PDB file of C-alpha atoms in Angstrom:
ATOM      1  CA  MET V  12       0.000   0.000   0.000  1.00 74.00           C
ATOM      2  CA  LEU V  13       2.831   2.380   0.904  1.00 78.00           C
ATOM      3  CA  PHE V  14       4.613   1.718  -2.398  1.00 84.00           C
ATOM      4  CA  VAL V  15       1.404   2.255  -4.374  1.00 88.00           C
ATOM      5  CA  LEU V  16       0.744   5.570  -2.619  1.00 87.00           C
ATOM      6  CA  GLU V  17       4.317   6.730  -3.192  1.00 90.00           C
ATOM      7  CA  VAL V  18       4.102   5.907  -6.897  1.00 92.00           C
ATOM      8  CA  ILE V  19       0.805   7.801  -7.190  1.00 93.00           C
ATOM      9  CA  GLY V  20       2.283  10.805  -5.390  1.00 94.00           C
ATOM     10  CA  THR V  21       5.454  10.637  -7.491  1.00 95.00           C
ATOM     11  CA  VAL V  22       3.510  10.665 -10.763  1.00 95.00           C
ATOM     12  CA  ALA V  23       1.251  13.486  -9.595  1.00 95.00           C
ATOM     13  CA  PHE V  24       4.078  15.750  -8.433  1.00 96.00           C
ATOM     14  CA  ALA V  25       6.181  14.929 -11.509  1.00 96.00           C
ATOM     15  CA  ILE V  26       3.324  16.095 -13.722  1.00 96.00           C
ATOM     16  CA  SER V  27       2.918  19.336 -11.755  1.00 95.00           C
ATOM     17  CA  GLY V  28       6.657  20.004 -11.864  1.00 96.00           C
ATOM     18  CA  ALA V  29       6.908  19.281 -15.573  1.00 96.00           C
ATOM     19  CA  LEU V  30       3.939  21.535 -16.343  1.00 95.00           C
ATOM     20  CA  VAL V  31       5.493  24.442 -14.441  1.00 95.00           C
ATOM     21  CA  ALA V  32       8.803  23.880 -16.240  1.00 96.00           C
ATOM     22  CA  ILE V  33       7.098  23.940 -19.637  1.00 96.00           C
ATOM     23  CA  GLU V  34       5.188  27.072 -18.671  1.00 94.00           C
ATOM     24  CA  LYS V  35       8.549  28.662 -17.784  1.00 95.00           C
ATOM     25  CA  LYS V  36       9.899  27.724 -21.249  1.00 95.00           C
ATOM     26  CA  MET V  37      12.531  25.282 -19.934  1.00 96.00           C
ATOM     27  CA  ASP V  38      14.197  22.775 -22.247  1.00 96.00           C
ATOM     28  CA  LEU V  39      13.831  18.997 -22.024  1.00 96.00           C
ATOM     29  CA  PHE V  40      16.522  18.691 -19.360  1.00 97.00           C
ATOM     30  CA  GLY V  41      14.910  21.438 -17.283  1.00 97.00           C
ATOM     31  CA  VAL V  42      11.484  19.803 -17.571  1.00 97.00           C
ATOM     32  CA  ALA V  43      12.884  16.435 -16.465  1.00 97.00           C
ATOM     33  CA  MET V  44      14.836  17.967 -13.590  1.00 97.00           C
ATOM     34  CA  LEU V  45      11.918  20.015 -12.292  1.00 97.00           C
ATOM     35  CA  GLY V  46       9.597  17.030 -12.585  1.00 97.00           C
ATOM     36  CA  MET V  47      12.042  14.808 -10.720  1.00 97.00           C
ATOM     37  CA  THR V  48      12.938  17.271  -7.962  1.00 96.00           C
ATOM     38  CA  THR V  49       9.264  18.059  -7.358  1.00 96.00           C
ATOM     39  CA  ALA V  50       8.498  14.338  -7.068  1.00 96.00           C
ATOM     40  CA  VAL V  51      11.372  13.326  -4.771  1.00 96.00           C
ATOM     41  CA  GLY V  52      12.057  16.608  -2.942  1.00 96.00           C
ATOM     42  CA  GLY V  53       9.597  15.942  -0.133  1.00 95.00           C
ATOM     43  CA  GLY V  54      10.961  12.444   0.415  1.00 94.00           C
ATOM     44  CA  ILE V  55      14.494  13.797   0.675  1.00 95.00           C
ATOM     45  CA  PHE V  56      13.364  16.349   3.276  1.00 95.00           C
ATOM     46  CA  ARG V  57      11.641  13.533   5.197  1.00 95.00           C
ATOM     47  CA  ASP V  58      14.712  11.309   5.241  1.00 95.00           C
ATOM     48  CA  LEU V  59      17.045  14.110   6.298  1.00 94.00           C
ATOM     49  CA  LEU V  60      14.709  15.037   9.175  1.00 94.00           C
ATOM     50  CA  LEU V  61      14.595  11.398  10.310  1.00 93.00           C
ATOM     51  CA  GLY V  62      18.338  10.852   9.963  1.00 92.00           C
ATOM     52  CA  ILE V  63      18.081   8.479   7.007  1.00 91.00           C
ATOM     53  CA  THR V  64      21.187   9.007   4.884  1.00 90.00           C
ATOM     54  CA  PRO V  65      21.689   8.777   2.045  1.00 92.00           C
ATOM     55  CA  PRO V  66      18.005   9.563   1.303  1.00 93.00           C
ATOM     56  CA  SER V  67      15.879   6.721  -0.056  1.00 90.00           C
ATOM     57  CA  ALA V  68      15.336   8.567  -3.346  1.00 90.00           C
ATOM     58  CA  LEU V  69      19.088   8.345  -3.998  1.00 90.00           C
ATOM     59  CA  LYS V  70      19.581   4.773  -2.804  1.00 92.00           C
ATOM     60  CA  ASN V  71      16.562   3.459  -4.715  1.00 89.00           C
ATOM     61  CA  PRO V  72      16.201   5.457  -7.956  1.00 91.00           C
ATOM     62  CA  VAL V  73      12.861   3.927  -8.977  1.00 94.00           C
ATOM     63  CA  TYR V  74      10.929   7.062  -8.007  1.00 94.00           C
ATOM     64  CA  ALA V  75      13.396   9.358  -9.764  1.00 95.00           C
ATOM     65  CA  ILE V  76      13.200   7.223 -12.909  1.00 96.00           C
ATOM     66  CA  ILE V  77       9.398   7.210 -12.822  1.00 96.00           C
ATOM     67  CA  SER V  78       9.286  10.982 -12.439  1.00 97.00           C
ATOM     68  CA  ILE V  79      11.738  11.532 -15.313  1.00 97.00           C
ATOM     69  CA  LEU V  80       9.742   9.243 -17.608  1.00 97.00           C
ATOM     70  CA  VAL V  81       6.516  11.046 -16.686  1.00 97.00           C
ATOM     71  CA  SER V  82       8.191  14.380 -17.434  1.00 97.00           C
ATOM     72  CA  PHE V  83       9.286  13.104 -20.853  1.00 97.00           C
ATOM     73  CA  VAL V  84       5.700  12.093 -21.606  1.00 97.00           C
ATOM     74  CA  ILE V  85       4.405  15.538 -20.616  1.00 96.00           C
ATOM     75  CA  PHE V  86       7.041  17.086 -22.920  1.00 97.00           C
ATOM     76  CA  ILE V  87       5.657  15.285 -26.009  1.00 96.00           C
ATOM     77  CA  PRO V  88       4.386  18.047 -28.346  1.00 95.00           C
ATOM     78  CA  SER V  89       0.877  16.641 -28.801  1.00 94.00           C
ATOM     79  CA  ILE V  90       0.404  16.283 -25.039  1.00 94.00           C
ATOM     80  CA  ARG V  91       1.849  19.732 -24.393  1.00 92.00           C
ATOM     81  CA  LYS V  92      -0.523  21.212 -26.933  1.00 91.00           C
ATOM     82  CA  LEU V  93      -3.493  19.493 -25.311  1.00 90.00           C
ATOM     83  CA  LEU V  94      -2.586  20.574 -21.788  1.00 89.00           C
ATOM     84  CA  PHE V  95      -1.833  24.183 -22.684  1.00 90.00           C
ATOM     85  CA  SER V  96      -4.619  24.703 -25.212  1.00 89.00           C
ATOM     86  CA  ASN V  97      -6.999  25.869 -22.501  1.00 90.00           C
ATOM     87  CA  GLN V  98      -6.078  27.729 -19.323  1.00 89.00           C
ATOM     88  CA  LYS V  99      -8.943  26.132 -17.398  1.00 91.00           C
ATOM     89  CA  ILE V 100      -7.742  22.647 -18.340  1.00 90.00           C
ATOM     90  CA  TYR V 101      -4.198  23.520 -17.281  1.00 91.00           C
ATOM     91  CA  ASP V 102      -5.331  25.010 -13.961  1.00 91.00           C
ATOM     92  CA  PHE V 103      -7.571  22.012 -13.247  1.00 93.00           C
ATOM     93  CA  ILE V 104      -4.833  19.458 -13.941  1.00 93.00           C
ATOM     94  CA  MET V 105      -2.323  21.419 -11.867  1.00 92.00           C
ATOM     95  CA  LEU V 106      -4.756  21.618  -8.947  1.00 92.00           C
ATOM     96  CA  ILE V 107      -5.615  17.916  -9.030  1.00 95.00           C
ATOM     97  CA  MET V 108      -2.007  16.728  -9.421  1.00 94.00           C
ATOM     98  CA  ASP V 109      -0.772  19.093  -6.737  1.00 92.00           C
ATOM     99  CA  SER V 110      -3.552  18.013  -4.370  1.00 94.00           C
ATOM    100  CA  ILE V 111      -2.885  14.316  -4.914  1.00 95.00           C
ATOM    101  CA  GLY V 112       0.840  14.733  -4.370  1.00 94.00           C
ATOM    102  CA  LEU V 113       0.280  16.839  -1.259  1.00 95.00           C
ATOM    103  CA  GLY V 114      -2.162  14.371   0.290  1.00 95.00           C
ATOM    104  CA  VAL V 115      -0.170  11.238  -0.478  1.00 95.00           C
ATOM    105  CA  PHE V 116       3.218  12.494   0.650  1.00 96.00           C
ATOM    106  CA  THR V 117       1.772  14.043   3.802  1.00 96.00           C
ATOM    107  CA  VAL V 118       0.583  10.684   5.147  1.00 95.00           C
ATOM    108  CA  VAL V 119       3.640   8.848   3.799  1.00 95.00           C
ATOM    109  CA  GLY V 120       5.885  11.219   5.741  1.00 95.00           C
ATOM    110  CA  ALA V 121       3.821  10.929   8.921  1.00 94.00           C
ATOM    111  CA  ALA V 122       3.826   7.133   8.622  1.00 92.00           C
ATOM    112  CA  ALA V 123       7.604   7.090   8.205  1.00 93.00           C
ATOM    113  CA  ALA V 124       8.046   9.201  11.332  1.00 92.00           C
ATOM    114  CA  ASN V 125       5.739   6.945  13.357  1.00 88.00           C
ATOM    115  CA  SER V 126       7.460   3.782  12.188  1.00 86.00           C
ATOM    116  CA  LEU V 127      10.929   5.031  13.148  1.00 83.00           C
ATOM    117  CA  THR V 128      10.130   6.262  16.659  1.00 74.00           C
ATOM    118  CA  LYS V 129       9.361   4.124  19.691  1.00 65.00           C
ATOM    119  CA  ASP V 130       7.274   6.814  21.350  1.00 69.00           C
ATOM    120  CA  TYR V 131       3.982   8.112  19.975  1.00 71.00           C
ATOM    121  CA  ASN V 132       5.202  11.594  19.060  1.00 83.00           C
ATOM    122  CA  VAL V 133       2.360  13.555  17.464  1.00 89.00           C
ATOM    123  CA  PHE V 134       4.396  16.706  16.881  1.00 93.00           C
ATOM    124  CA  LEU V 135       7.237  14.856  15.147  1.00 93.00           C
ATOM    125  CA  ALA V 136       4.901  12.851  12.909  1.00 93.00           C
ATOM    126  CA  ALA V 137       2.856  15.922  11.976  1.00 95.00           C
ATOM    127  CA  PHE V 138       5.941  18.037  11.284  1.00 96.00           C
ATOM    128  CA  VAL V 139       7.567  15.367   9.115  1.00 96.00           C
ATOM    129  CA  GLY V 140       4.266  14.743   7.341  1.00 96.00           C
ATOM    130  CA  VAL V 141       3.849  18.400   6.425  1.00 96.00           C
ATOM    131  CA  ALA V 142       7.503  18.750   5.414  1.00 96.00           C
ATOM    132  CA  THR V 143       7.184  15.721   3.150  1.00 96.00           C
ATOM    133  CA  GLY V 144       3.915  16.952   1.655  1.00 96.00           C
ATOM    134  CA  VAL V 145       5.030  20.498   0.880  1.00 95.00           C
ATOM    135  CA  GLY V 146       8.718  19.813   0.259  1.00 95.00           C
ATOM    136  CA  GLY V 147       8.374  18.938  -3.414  1.00 93.00           C
ATOM    137  CA  GLY V 148       6.211  21.967  -4.084  1.00 91.00           C
ATOM    138  CA  ILE V 149       8.726  24.252  -2.360  1.00 93.00           C
ATOM    139  CA  VAL V 150      11.552  22.917  -4.520  1.00 94.00           C
ATOM    140  CA  ARG V 151       9.425  23.295  -7.655  1.00 94.00           C
ATOM    141  CA  ASP V 152       8.444  26.883  -6.900  1.00 93.00           C
ATOM    142  CA  LEU V 153      11.962  27.963  -5.945  1.00 95.00           C
ATOM    143  CA  PHE V 154      13.506  26.402  -9.052  1.00 95.00           C
ATOM    144  CA  ALA V 155      10.818  28.103 -11.149  1.00 94.00           C
ATOM    145  CA  GLY V 156      11.600  31.472  -9.578  1.00 93.00           C
ATOM    146  CA  GLU V 157       8.317  31.801  -7.687  1.00 92.00           C
ATOM    147  CA  THR V 158       7.390  32.378  -4.044  1.00 89.00           C
ATOM    148  CA  PRO V 159       6.502  28.961  -2.523  1.00 89.00           C
ATOM    149  CA  LYS V 160       2.739  28.442  -2.444  1.00 81.00           C
ATOM    150  CA  ILE V 161       2.790  27.430   1.221  1.00 83.00           C
ATOM    151  CA  LEU V 162       3.598  31.043   2.107  1.00 82.00           C
ATOM    152  CA  ILE V 163       0.976  32.821   0.026  1.00 79.00           C
ATOM    153  CA  LYS V 164      -1.516  30.432  -1.556  1.00 69.00           C
ATOM    154  CA  HIS V 165      -4.882  29.505  -0.105  1.00 63.00           C
ATOM    155  CA  PHE V 166      -4.888  26.731   2.471  1.00 81.00           C
ATOM    156  CA  TYR V 167      -1.877  24.740   1.262  1.00 86.00           C
ATOM    157  CA  ALA V 168       0.225  23.847   4.301  1.00 90.00           C
ATOM    158  CA  CYS V 169      -2.819  23.921   6.600  1.00 92.00           C
ATOM    159  CA  ALA V 170      -4.530  21.243   4.505  1.00 94.00           C
ATOM    160  CA  SER V 171      -1.408  19.106   4.833  1.00 95.00           C
ATOM    161  CA  LEU V 172      -1.263  19.651   8.600  1.00 95.00           C
ATOM    162  CA  ILE V 173      -4.924  18.721   9.107  1.00 96.00           C
ATOM    163  CA  GLY V 174      -4.549  15.578   6.995  1.00 96.00           C
ATOM    164  CA  ALA V 175      -1.437  14.566   8.924  1.00 96.00           C
ATOM    165  CA  ILE V 176      -3.153  15.033  12.290  1.00 95.00           C
ATOM    166  CA  VAL V 177      -6.199  13.041  11.159  1.00 95.00           C
ATOM    167  CA  TYR V 178      -3.951  10.182  10.081  1.00 94.00           C
ATOM    168  CA  ILE V 179      -1.992  10.285  13.352  1.00 92.00           C
ATOM    169  CA  VAL V 180      -5.209  10.249  15.424  1.00 91.00           C
ATOM    170  CA  LEU V 181      -6.454   7.256  13.430  1.00 91.00           C
ATOM    171  CA  TRP V 182      -3.134   5.436  13.928  1.00 83.00           C
ATOM    172  CA  ASN V 183      -4.402   3.569  16.999  1.00 77.00           C
ATOM    173  CA  TYR V 184      -8.004   3.087  15.849  1.00 83.00           C
ATOM    174  CA  THR V 185      -7.842   1.818  12.265  1.00 82.00           C
ATOM    175  CA  LYS V 186      -5.627  -0.275  10.082  1.00 79.00           C
ATOM    176  CA  ASN V 187      -2.656   1.713   8.833  1.00 77.00           C
ATOM    177  CA  ASP V 188      -3.777   1.538   5.178  1.00 85.00           C
ATOM    178  CA  GLN V 189      -7.221   2.888   6.028  1.00 91.00           C
ATOM    179  CA  GLY V 190      -5.790   5.718   8.088  1.00 91.00           C
ATOM    180  CA  MET V 191      -3.437   6.710   5.285  1.00 93.00           C
ATOM    181  CA  VAL V 192      -6.223   6.762   2.696  1.00 93.00           C
ATOM    182  CA  ILE V 193      -8.467   8.835   4.975  1.00 95.00           C
ATOM    183  CA  GLY V 194      -5.708  11.297   5.889  1.00 95.00           C
ATOM    184  CA  ALA V 195      -4.612  11.718   2.271  1.00 96.00           C
ATOM    185  CA  SER V 196      -8.210  12.138   1.097  1.00 96.00           C
ATOM    186  CA  ILE V 197      -8.931  14.852   3.665  1.00 97.00           C
ATOM    187  CA  THR V 198      -5.791  16.738   2.640  1.00 96.00           C
ATOM    188  CA  MET V 199      -6.746  16.546  -1.045  1.00 96.00           C
ATOM    189  CA  ILE V 200     -10.355  17.606  -0.447  1.00 96.00           C
ATOM    190  CA  LEU V 201      -9.318  20.567   1.711  1.00 95.00           C
ATOM    191  CA  ARG V 202      -6.725  21.653  -0.863  1.00 93.00           C
ATOM    192  CA  ILE V 203      -9.245  21.500  -3.714  1.00 94.00           C
ATOM    193  CA  PHE V 204     -11.978  23.256  -1.736  1.00 93.00           C
ATOM    194  CA  ALA V 205      -9.531  25.935  -0.596  1.00 90.00           C
ATOM    195  CA  ALA V 206      -8.547  26.663  -4.196  1.00 89.00           C
ATOM    196  CA  HIS V 207     -12.139  26.647  -5.416  1.00 86.00           C
ATOM    197  CA  TYR V 208     -13.591  28.788  -2.645  1.00 88.00           C
ATOM    198  CA  ARG V 209     -10.388  30.807  -2.141  1.00 83.00           C
ATOM    199  CA  TRP V 210      -9.975  29.957   1.509  1.00 84.00           C
ATOM    200  CA  GLY V 211      -6.933  31.562   3.026  1.00 78.00           C
ATOM    201  CA  LEU V 212      -5.325  32.814   6.193  1.00 79.00           C
ATOM    202  CA  PRO V 213      -5.175  36.541   7.044  1.00 80.00           C
ATOM    203  CA  LYS V 214      -2.400  38.414   5.275  1.00 77.00           C
ATOM    204  CA  ALA V 215      -0.465  41.491   6.337  1.00 76.00           C
ATOM    205  CA  LYS V 216      -1.713  44.584   4.538  1.00 72.00           C
TER     206      LYS V 216
END
């Protein structure tokens, strides 16, 4: 179940990274690199926080390879033309892919933190979950020359935090797979609703 979720999250974030790279007029190498770093960036943050070195993404390149292949597919001219032919289509795909990646990697990170600690540490699991969920997006935005969405956009990091806490609370009451699906789903739903209804935290004027 964990591997399946990680593959889903990897594909979703790779697509979002590749789309941003194409929008920024990057070449094939840039598209592949941004797709890959978006997909594995959160996992690298997670492993560094938990003291796992070298990070799993470097020891086991399957996720990096998947993300590069997905980026190559997105770069195909006919697919590029389809995705960028309509701004609404582009925005919808970006929102869905970003939401899936955020939800999946949030619970994957929280699960990794729980599995590596003997004590039931809610703060650690939630922090690692959020860092894993938003890490790829931060790398993508910085490489694309944009302010990370977690600082300015809607309900991004808060959706990740709520999903992580829900999963952690369910840790002792449900099977791990069920808790991960529920936590990831809540994160995705909150992220999509926040974008649609423009939920956001107060900003300094």
